[in-house]
mmCIF file of C-alpha atoms in Angstrom:
data_model
loop_
_atom_site.group_PDB
_atom_site.id
_atom_site.type_symbol
_atom_site.label_atom_id
_atom_site.label_comp_id
_atom_site.label_asym_id
_atom_site.label_seq_id
_atom_site.Cartn_x
_atom_site.Cartn_y
_atom_site.Cartn_z
ATOM 1 C CA UNK P 13 -48.352 102.364 25.831
ATOM 2 C CA UNK P 14 -46.570 104.406 22.741
ATOM 3 C CA UNK P 15 -48.264 106.203 20.582
ATOM 4 C CA UNK P 16 -48.780 104.587 17.629
ATOM 5 C CA UNK P 17 -49.070 106.534 14.402
ATOM 6 C CA UNK P 18 -50.834 104.764 10.687
ATOM 7 C CA UNK P 19 -49.256 104.856 7.578
ATOM 8 C CA UNK P 20 -49.775 102.862 4.578
ATOM 9 C CA UNK P 21 -47.592 102.895 1.314
ATOM 10 C CA UNK P 22 -46.427 99.859 -1.609
ATOM 11 C CA UNK P 23 -43.551 98.231 -3.712
ATOM 12 C CA UNK P 24 -44.403 100.062 -6.675
ATOM 13 C CA UNK P 25 -43.382 97.463 -9.681
ATOM 14 C CA UNK P 26 -43.389 97.312 -13.106
ATOM 15 C CA UNK P 27 -42.335 94.940 -15.808
ATOM 16 C CA UNK P 28 -38.443 96.085 -16.768
ATOM 17 C CA UNK P 29 -36.742 95.710 -19.835
ATOM 18 C CA UNK P 30 -35.132 92.353 -18.987
ATOM 19 C CA UNK P 31 -36.447 89.760 -17.445
ATOM 20 C CA UNK P 32 -36.781 91.795 -13.585
ATOM 21 C CA UNK P 33 -39.177 93.630 -12.191
ATOM 22 C CA UNK P 34 -38.261 97.527 -11.953
ATOM 23 C CA UNK P 35 -39.301 99.170 -8.614
ATOM 24 C CA UNK P 36 -39.950 102.577 -7.720
ATOM 25 C CA UNK P 37 -38.010 104.635 -5.076
ATOM 26 C CA UNK P 38 -38.539 108.151 -3.923
ATOM 27 C CA UNK P 39 -36.067 111.000 -2.800
ATOM 28 C CA UNK P 40 -37.293 112.772 -0.225
ATOM 29 C CA UNK P 41 -35.459 115.839 0.495
ATOM 30 C CA UNK P 42 -36.705 116.594 3.852
ATOM 31 C CA UNK P 43 -35.001 113.445 5.948
ATOM 32 C CA UNK P 44 -32.687 113.269 2.483
ATOM 33 C CA UNK P 45 -33.600 109.837 2.340
ATOM 34 C CA UNK P 46 -34.614 106.843 -0.279
ATOM 35 C CA UNK P 47 -37.290 104.962 0.230
ATOM 36 C CA UNK P 48 -41.007 103.056 -0.925
ATOM 37 C CA UNK P 49 -44.027 105.532 -1.461
ATOM 38 C CA UNK P 50 -45.668 105.688 1.899
ATOM 39 C CA UNK P 51 -47.519 108.607 4.065
ATOM 40 C CA UNK P 52 -50.061 108.576 6.903
ATOM 41 C CA UNK P 53 -53.751 107.529 7.308
ATOM 42 C CA UNK P 54 -55.671 110.324 7.287
ATOM 43 C CA UNK P 55 -58.392 110.356 10.381
ATOM 44 C CA UNK P 56 -61.283 108.150 9.276
ATOM 45 C CA UNK P 57 -59.723 106.885 5.881
ATOM 46 C CA UNK P 58 -59.268 103.393 4.999
ATOM 47 C CA UNK P 59 -56.341 102.037 5.069
ATOM 48 C CA UNK P 60 -56.774 100.495 0.777
ATOM 49 C CA UNK P 61 -57.618 104.531 -0.026
ATOM 50 C CA UNK P 62 -54.493 105.540 1.944
ATOM 51 C CA UNK P 63 -52.417 103.530 0.353
ATOM 52 C CA UNK P 64 -53.444 103.896 -3.177
ATOM 53 C CA UNK P 65 -53.622 108.209 -2.501
ATOM 54 C CA UNK P 66 -50.469 108.445 -1.536
ATOM 55 C CA UNK P 67 -49.463 106.356 -4.035
ATOM 56 C CA UNK P 68 -50.494 109.225 -6.525
ATOM 57 C CA UNK P 69 -50.115 111.620 -4.356
ATOM 58 C CA UNK P 70 -46.160 111.072 -4.078
ATOM 59 C CA UNK P 71 -45.509 109.507 -7.726
ATOM 60 C CA UNK P 72 -48.203 110.600 -10.243
ATOM 61 C CA UNK P 73 -48.679 107.029 -10.405
ATOM 62 C CA UNK P 74 -52.603 105.981 -10.039
ATOM 63 C CA UNK P 75 -52.254 102.120 -9.023
ATOM 64 C CA UNK P 76 -53.945 98.979 -8.057
ATOM 65 C CA UNK P 77 -53.007 96.475 -5.007
ATOM 66 C CA UNK P 78 -51.378 93.060 -5.457
ATOM 67 C CA UNK P 79 -50.698 90.591 -2.581
ATOM 68 C CA UNK P 80 -50.231 92.287 0.773
ATOM 69 C CA UNK P 81 -46.895 92.545 2.352
ATOM 70 C CA UNK P 82 -46.363 92.502 6.206
ATOM 71 C CA UNK P 83 -46.349 95.439 8.103
ATOM 72 C CA UNK P 84 -43.657 97.259 9.143
ATOM 73 C CA UNK P 85 -43.234 99.301 12.516
ATOM 74 C CA UNK P 86 -40.766 101.118 13.729
ATOM 75 C CA UNK P 87 -40.113 104.196 16.739
ATOM 76 C CA UNK P 88 -40.262 107.591 15.361
ATOM 77 C CA UNK P 89 -38.766 109.880 18.943
ATOM 78 C CA UNK P 90 -41.866 108.332 22.017
ATOM 79 C CA UNK P 91 -43.633 107.052 19.638
ATOM 80 C CA UNK P 92 -44.353 103.931 16.987
ATOM 81 C CA UNK P 93 -45.332 104.192 13.537
ATOM 82 C CA UNK P 94 -46.851 100.907 11.698
ATOM 83 C CA UNK P 95 -46.829 101.439 8.057
ATOM 84 C CA UNK P 96 -49.201 98.682 5.637
ATOM 85 C CA UNK P 97 -47.544 97.236 2.463
ATOM 86 C CA UNK P 98 -48.668 96.284 -0.727
ATOM 87 C CA UNK P 99 -47.392 94.841 -3.445
ATOM 88 C CA UNK P 100 -48.627 97.343 -6.437
ATOM 89 C CA UNK P 101 -48.287 97.953 -10.067
ATOM 90 C CA UNK P 102 -49.174 100.772 -12.149
ATOM 91 C CA UNK P 103 -52.568 102.087 -14.362
ATOM 92 C CA UNK P 104 -52.366 104.888 -15.070
ATOM 93 C CA UNK P 105 -49.815 107.832 -14.972
ATOM 94 C CA UNK P 106 -48.153 111.206 -15.497
ATOM 95 C CA UNK P 107 -45.600 112.679 -15.288
ATOM 96 C CA UNK P 108 -43.995 113.160 -12.078
ATOM 97 C CA UNK P 109 -43.683 116.794 -10.894
ATOM 98 C CA UNK P 110 -41.311 117.481 -8.769
ATOM 99 C CA UNK P 111 -42.053 118.629 -4.683
ATOM 100 C CA UNK P 112 -41.406 119.541 -1.881
ATOM 101 C CA UNK P 113 -41.997 116.048 -0.062
ATOM 102 C CA UNK P 114 -40.581 114.432 -2.618
ATOM 103 C CA UNK P 115 -38.220 115.873 -5.538
ATOM 104 C CA UNK P 116 -37.022 112.748 -6.996
ATOM 105 C CA UNK P 117 -38.465 109.115 -8.330
ATOM 106 C CA UNK P 118 -36.043 106.414 -9.711
ATOM 107 C CA UNK P 119 -37.407 102.752 -11.367
ATOM 108 C CA UNK P 120 -34.403 100.692 -10.479
ATOM 109 C CA UNK P 121 -33.754 96.886 -10.883
ATOM 110 C CA UNK P 122 -33.642 95.201 -7.710
ATOM 111 C CA UNK P 123 -29.837 95.012 -6.885
ATOM 112 C CA UNK P 124 -29.762 98.996 -7.423
ATOM 113 C CA UNK P 125 -32.774 99.574 -5.321
ATOM 114 C CA UNK P 126 -31.787 97.481 -2.651
ATOM 115 C CA UNK P 127 -28.223 99.575 -2.782
ATOM 116 C CA UNK P 128 -30.102 103.093 -2.650
ATOM 117 C CA UNK P 129 -32.771 102.231 -0.321
ATOM 118 C CA UNK P 130 -31.976 104.026 2.816
ATOM 119 C CA UNK P 131 -34.093 102.027 5.996
ATOM 120 C CA UNK P 132 -33.249 98.303 7.008
ATOM 121 C CA UNK P 133 -36.796 97.944 7.165
ATOM 122 C CA UNK P 134 -37.379 98.919 3.176
ATOM 123 C CA UNK P 135 -34.732 96.010 2.306
ATOM 124 C CA UNK P 136 -36.529 93.814 4.078
ATOM 125 C CA UNK P 137 -39.781 94.165 2.934
ATOM 126 C CA UNK P 138 -38.313 94.689 -1.208
ATOM 127 C CA UNK P 139 -36.400 91.377 0.016
ATOM 128 C CA UNK P 140 -40.102 89.522 1.278
ATOM 129 C CA UNK P 141 -41.839 90.661 -2.207
ATOM 130 C CA UNK P 142 -38.866 89.260 -4.281
ATOM 131 C CA UNK P 143 -39.091 85.597 -2.033
ATOM 132 C CA UNK P 144 -42.875 85.343 -3.593
ATOM 133 C CA UNK P 145 -44.629 86.091 -7.341
ATOM 134 C CA UNK P 146 -44.750 88.971 -8.704
ATOM 135 C CA UNK P 147 -47.955 89.050 -10.363
ATOM 136 C CA UNK P 148 -51.206 87.581 -8.224
ATOM 137 C CA UNK P 149 -54.834 87.512 -9.238
ATOM 138 C CA UNK P 150 -57.678 89.146 -6.490
ATOM 139 C CA UNK P 151 -60.289 86.865 -5.526
ATOM 140 C CA UNK P 152 -62.753 88.924 -3.124
ATOM 141 C CA UNK P 153 -64.854 87.268 -0.880
ATOM 142 C CA UNK P 154 -67.926 89.754 0.461
ATOM 143 C CA UNK P 155 -70.805 89.194 2.475
ATOM 144 C CA UNK P 156 -73.541 91.411 1.842
ATOM 145 C CA UNK P 157 -73.772 94.604 3.765
ATOM 146 C CA UNK P 158 -76.689 95.514 6.293
ATOM 147 C CA UNK P 159 -80.095 94.585 4.988
ATOM 148 C CA UNK P 160 -82.285 94.959 8.183
ATOM 149 C CA UNK P 161 -83.834 92.017 10.258
ATOM 150 C CA UNK P 162 -84.750 88.592 8.830
ATOM 151 C CA UNK P 163 -87.892 88.223 11.055
ATOM 152 C CA UNK P 164 -89.171 91.559 10.303
ATOM 153 C CA UNK P 165 -89.177 90.709 6.455
ATOM 154 C CA UNK P 166 -92.907 89.567 5.407
ATOM 155 C CA UNK P 167 -91.959 89.039 1.703
ATOM 156 C CA UNK P 168 -89.912 86.277 -0.208
ATOM 157 C CA UNK P 169 -86.515 86.247 1.776
ATOM 158 C CA UNK P 170 -84.758 86.752 -1.219
ATOM 159 C CA UNK P 171 -86.583 89.920 -1.827
ATOM 160 C CA UNK P 172 -85.141 91.522 1.268
ATOM 161 C CA UNK P 173 -83.433 94.757 -0.204
ATOM 162 C CA UNK P 174 -80.803 96.806 1.924
ATOM 163 C CA UNK P 175 -80.960 99.072 4.716
ATOM 164 C CA UNK P 176 -79.946 102.541 5.180
ATOM 165 C CA UNK P 177 -77.232 101.727 7.202
ATOM 166 C CA UNK P 178 -76.258 99.001 4.217
ATOM 167 C CA UNK P 179 -77.050 101.444 1.352
ATOM 168 C CA UNK P 180 -74.300 103.545 3.212
ATOM 169 C CA UNK P 181 -71.554 100.300 3.346
ATOM 170 C CA UNK P 182 -72.149 99.458 -0.702
ATOM 171 C CA UNK P 183 -71.095 103.383 -1.505
ATOM 172 C CA UNK P 184 -68.129 102.691 0.592
ATOM 173 C CA UNK P 185 -67.177 99.723 -0.833
ATOM 174 C CA UNK P 186 -67.528 100.362 -4.085
ATOM 175 C CA UNK P 187 -63.985 102.408 -3.357
ATOM 176 C CA UNK P 188 -62.281 100.033 -1.453
ATOM 177 C CA UNK P 189 -62.612 97.356 -4.002
ATOM 178 C CA UNK P 190 -62.117 99.431 -6.711
ATOM 179 C CA UNK P 191 -58.482 99.015 -5.307
ATOM 180 C CA UNK P 192 -57.669 95.786 -6.640
ATOM 181 C CA UNK P 193 -58.884 96.710 -10.252
ATOM 182 C CA UNK P 194 -61.296 96.168 -12.602
ATOM 183 C CA UNK P 195 -63.043 93.062 -11.847
ATOM 184 C CA UNK P 196 -65.623 90.284 -12.872
ATOM 185 C CA UNK P 197 -68.377 90.518 -10.214
ATOM 186 C CA UNK P 198 -70.284 87.409 -9.269
ATOM 187 C CA UNK P 199 -73.506 87.743 -6.929
ATOM 188 C CA UNK P 200 -76.157 85.664 -5.030
ATOM 189 C CA UNK P 201 -78.854 85.703 -6.583
ATOM 190 C CA UNK P 202 -80.774 87.851 -3.735
ATOM 191 C CA UNK P 203 -81.597 91.304 -3.591
ATOM 192 C CA UNK P 204 -79.745 92.151 -0.868
ATOM 193 C CA UNK P 205 -76.233 90.795 -2.392
ATOM 194 C CA UNK P 206 -77.130 92.588 -6.094
ATOM 195 C CA UNK P 207 -77.699 95.345 -4.324
ATOM 196 C CA UNK P 208 -74.176 95.491 -2.748
ATOM 197 C CA UNK P 209 -71.981 95.358 -5.478
ATOM 198 C CA UNK P 210 -74.515 97.289 -7.562
ATOM 199 C CA UNK P 211 -71.788 101.026 -6.921
ATOM 200 C CA UNK P 212 -69.172 98.784 -7.308
ATOM 201 C CA UNK P 213 -70.410 97.432 -10.498
ATOM 202 C CA UNK P 214 -71.785 101.170 -11.706
ATOM 203 C CA UNK P 215 -68.625 102.604 -11.150
ATOM 204 C CA UNK P 216 -66.052 100.295 -13.064
ATOM 205 C CA UNK P 217 -68.892 99.601 -15.670
ATOM 206 C CA UNK P 218 -68.939 95.937 -15.076
ATOM 207 C CA UNK P 219 -71.784 93.746 -15.250
ATOM 208 C CA UNK P 220 -73.051 91.613 -12.554
ATOM 209 C CA UNK P 221 -73.546 88.164 -13.186
ATOM 210 C CA UNK P 222 -75.640 85.730 -10.785
ATOM 211 C CA UNK P 223 -74.485 82.194 -9.644
ATOM 212 C CA UNK P 224 -76.589 79.138 -7.387
ATOM 213 C CA UNK P 225 -73.219 78.176 -6.074
ATOM 214 C CA UNK P 226 -73.295 81.304 -3.889
ATOM 215 C CA UNK P 227 -76.877 81.325 -3.252
ATOM 216 C CA UNK P 228 -78.216 80.340 0.110
ATOM 217 C CA UNK P 229 -79.798 77.956 -0.179
ATOM 218 C CA UNK P 230 -79.808 76.851 -3.500
ATOM 219 C CA UNK P 231 -76.464 74.086 -3.192
ATOM 220 C CA UNK P 232 -74.104 72.300 -0.806
ATOM 221 C CA UNK P 233 -70.358 73.585 0.263
ATOM 222 C CA UNK P 234 -68.921 71.118 -2.316
ATOM 223 C CA UNK P 235 -70.407 72.924 -5.448
ATOM 224 C CA UNK P 236 -70.144 76.523 -3.720
ATOM 225 C CA UNK P 237 -66.278 75.673 -3.459
ATOM 226 C CA UNK P 238 -65.768 74.361 -6.902
ATOM 227 C CA UNK P 239 -67.278 76.642 -8.081
ATOM 228 C CA UNK P 240 -65.546 79.672 -5.982
ATOM 229 C CA UNK P 241 -61.999 77.706 -7.376
ATOM 230 C CA UNK P 242 -62.682 77.673 -10.900
ATOM 231 C CA UNK P 243 -62.662 81.378 -10.626
ATOM 232 C CA UNK P 244 -58.935 81.434 -9.474
ATOM 233 C CA UNK P 245 -56.945 83.230 -12.379
ATOM 234 C CA UNK P 246 -59.326 85.539 -13.042
ATOM 235 C CA UNK P 247 -59.837 88.509 -10.967
ATOM 236 C CA UNK P 248 -62.953 88.776 -9.556
ATOM 237 C CA UNK P 249 -65.380 89.554 -6.586
ATOM 238 C CA UNK P 250 -68.576 87.177 -5.207
ATOM 239 C CA UNK P 251 -71.397 88.413 -2.889
ATOM 240 C CA UNK P 252 -72.631 85.804 -0.343
ATOM 241 C CA UNK P 253 -73.976 85.257 2.554
ATOM 242 C CA UNK P 254 -72.764 84.426 6.250
ATOM 243 C CA UNK P 255 -73.862 80.962 6.337
ATOM 244 C CA UNK P 256 -71.947 80.800 3.365
ATOM 245 C CA UNK P 257 -68.457 82.909 3.750
ATOM 246 C CA UNK P 258 -66.924 80.397 6.052
ATOM 247 C CA UNK P 259 -67.679 77.335 3.471
ATOM 248 C CA UNK P 260 -65.410 79.589 0.837
ATOM 249 C CA UNK P 261 -63.176 80.205 2.778
ATOM 250 C CA UNK P 262 -62.259 76.974 5.029
ATOM 251 C CA UNK P 263 -62.684 75.346 1.458
ATOM 252 C CA UNK P 264 -60.741 77.961 -0.622
ATOM 253 C CA UNK P 265 -57.647 77.259 2.453
ATOM 254 C CA UNK P 266 -57.789 73.780 2.211
ATOM 255 C CA UNK P 267 -58.109 72.762 -1.417
ATOM 256 C CA UNK P 268 -54.066 75.525 -1.449
ATOM 257 C CA UNK P 269 -52.567 73.642 1.375
ATOM 258 C CA UNK P 270 -53.109 77.123 3.332
ATOM 259 C CA UNK P 271 -53.976 77.179 6.823
ATOM 260 C CA UNK P 272 -57.381 77.847 7.824
ATOM 261 C CA UNK P 273 -58.142 81.622 9.358
ATOM 262 C CA UNK P 274 -59.013 81.047 13.050
ATOM 263 C CA UNK P 275 -62.329 83.283 12.076
ATOM 264 C CA UNK P 276 -63.455 81.803 8.459
ATOM 265 C CA UNK P 277 -66.144 84.333 9.044
ATOM 266 C CA UNK P 278 -67.042 87.885 7.947
ATOM 267 C CA UNK P 279 -69.727 90.326 9.786
ATOM 268 C CA UNK P 280 -71.534 92.353 6.968
ATOM 269 C CA UNK P 281 -69.594 93.972 4.727
ATOM 270 C CA UNK P 282 -67.093 92.758 5.236
ATOM 271 C CA UNK P 283 -64.760 90.864 2.768
ATOM 272 C CA UNK P 284 -61.470 88.272 2.460
ATOM 273 C CA UNK P 285 -59.082 89.038 -0.114
ATOM 274 C CA UNK P 286 -57.088 86.070 -1.715
ATOM 275 C CA UNK P 287 -54.119 86.880 -3.700
ATOM 276 C CA UNK P 288 -53.730 84.049 -5.663
ATOM 277 C CA UNK P 289 -51.115 82.355 -8.605
ATOM 278 C CA UNK P 290 -52.109 78.947 -10.450
ATOM 279 C CA UNK P 291 -51.550 76.703 -7.471
ATOM 280 C CA UNK P 292 -50.852 78.987 -4.704
ATOM 281 C CA UNK P 293 -52.233 81.946 -2.500
ATOM 282 C CA UNK P 294 -49.267 84.061 -0.961
ATOM 283 C CA UNK P 295 -51.781 86.316 0.913
ATOM 284 C CA UNK P 296 -54.883 86.276 2.398
ATOM 285 C CA UNK P 297 -56.246 89.918 3.947
ATOM 286 C CA UNK P 298 -59.409 90.621 5.468
ATOM 287 C CA UNK P 299 -61.035 93.961 5.651
ATOM 288 C CA UNK P 300 -63.789 95.790 7.129
ATOM 289 C CA UNK P 301 -65.655 99.178 5.806
#
């Protein structure tokens, strides 16, 4: 089996002066080609971090990720390169500084970007972006991090805290969730859920709201799904329990006319990201810290 080289990147876009978007296309002198920002995932690095890092390193732009785009796979000699892509928008930028890897950055409307790109897989990626909505809103469903064994906890279960592994997971989650930009933070009213989102809330200076709809034992599945749907259109993070996750994901997909994943549940500290428009879900992705 051929070795797989993992990379991450984005179709980086902004509002153009006309009606359509403009796209960032970079020139690499080593290959004398034009492509979208991307690069290898470092050993031990999460693909979400890699995507944001590579965009900044190659363009000087800090970006926030939008909807998931198709993965590109193509041969490089005896190996296969696999690149995970997202749509992305700039949030801050510095003046582009040419370097040995990227010596030119241009912003082009779609037709000009397509003509400039060197590879068929990049053109296909641009066309896929254009077939869907430019703007989406992330709705993240997160299962709380590791909190030890329920049977070993002698006090009220709502007070059960994260264990050492869970605290490490919560710290890692803060940076990963930040890839999607500032989010409204809503949690189950239990210690383990609140502690899971606390590092992210501190990083982004967000307040944390609690909601019985996402607290185990406090409400039924219909009310939980209804509350989740009410958040559509608002970038939001919901931290809840394993008993509730499957109901939320299944209910969200059914309400929006999308296929329910074969396994809608999550392990502890995993999360789903639903990329939503007013009436549809163009992408749904799952991640582990």
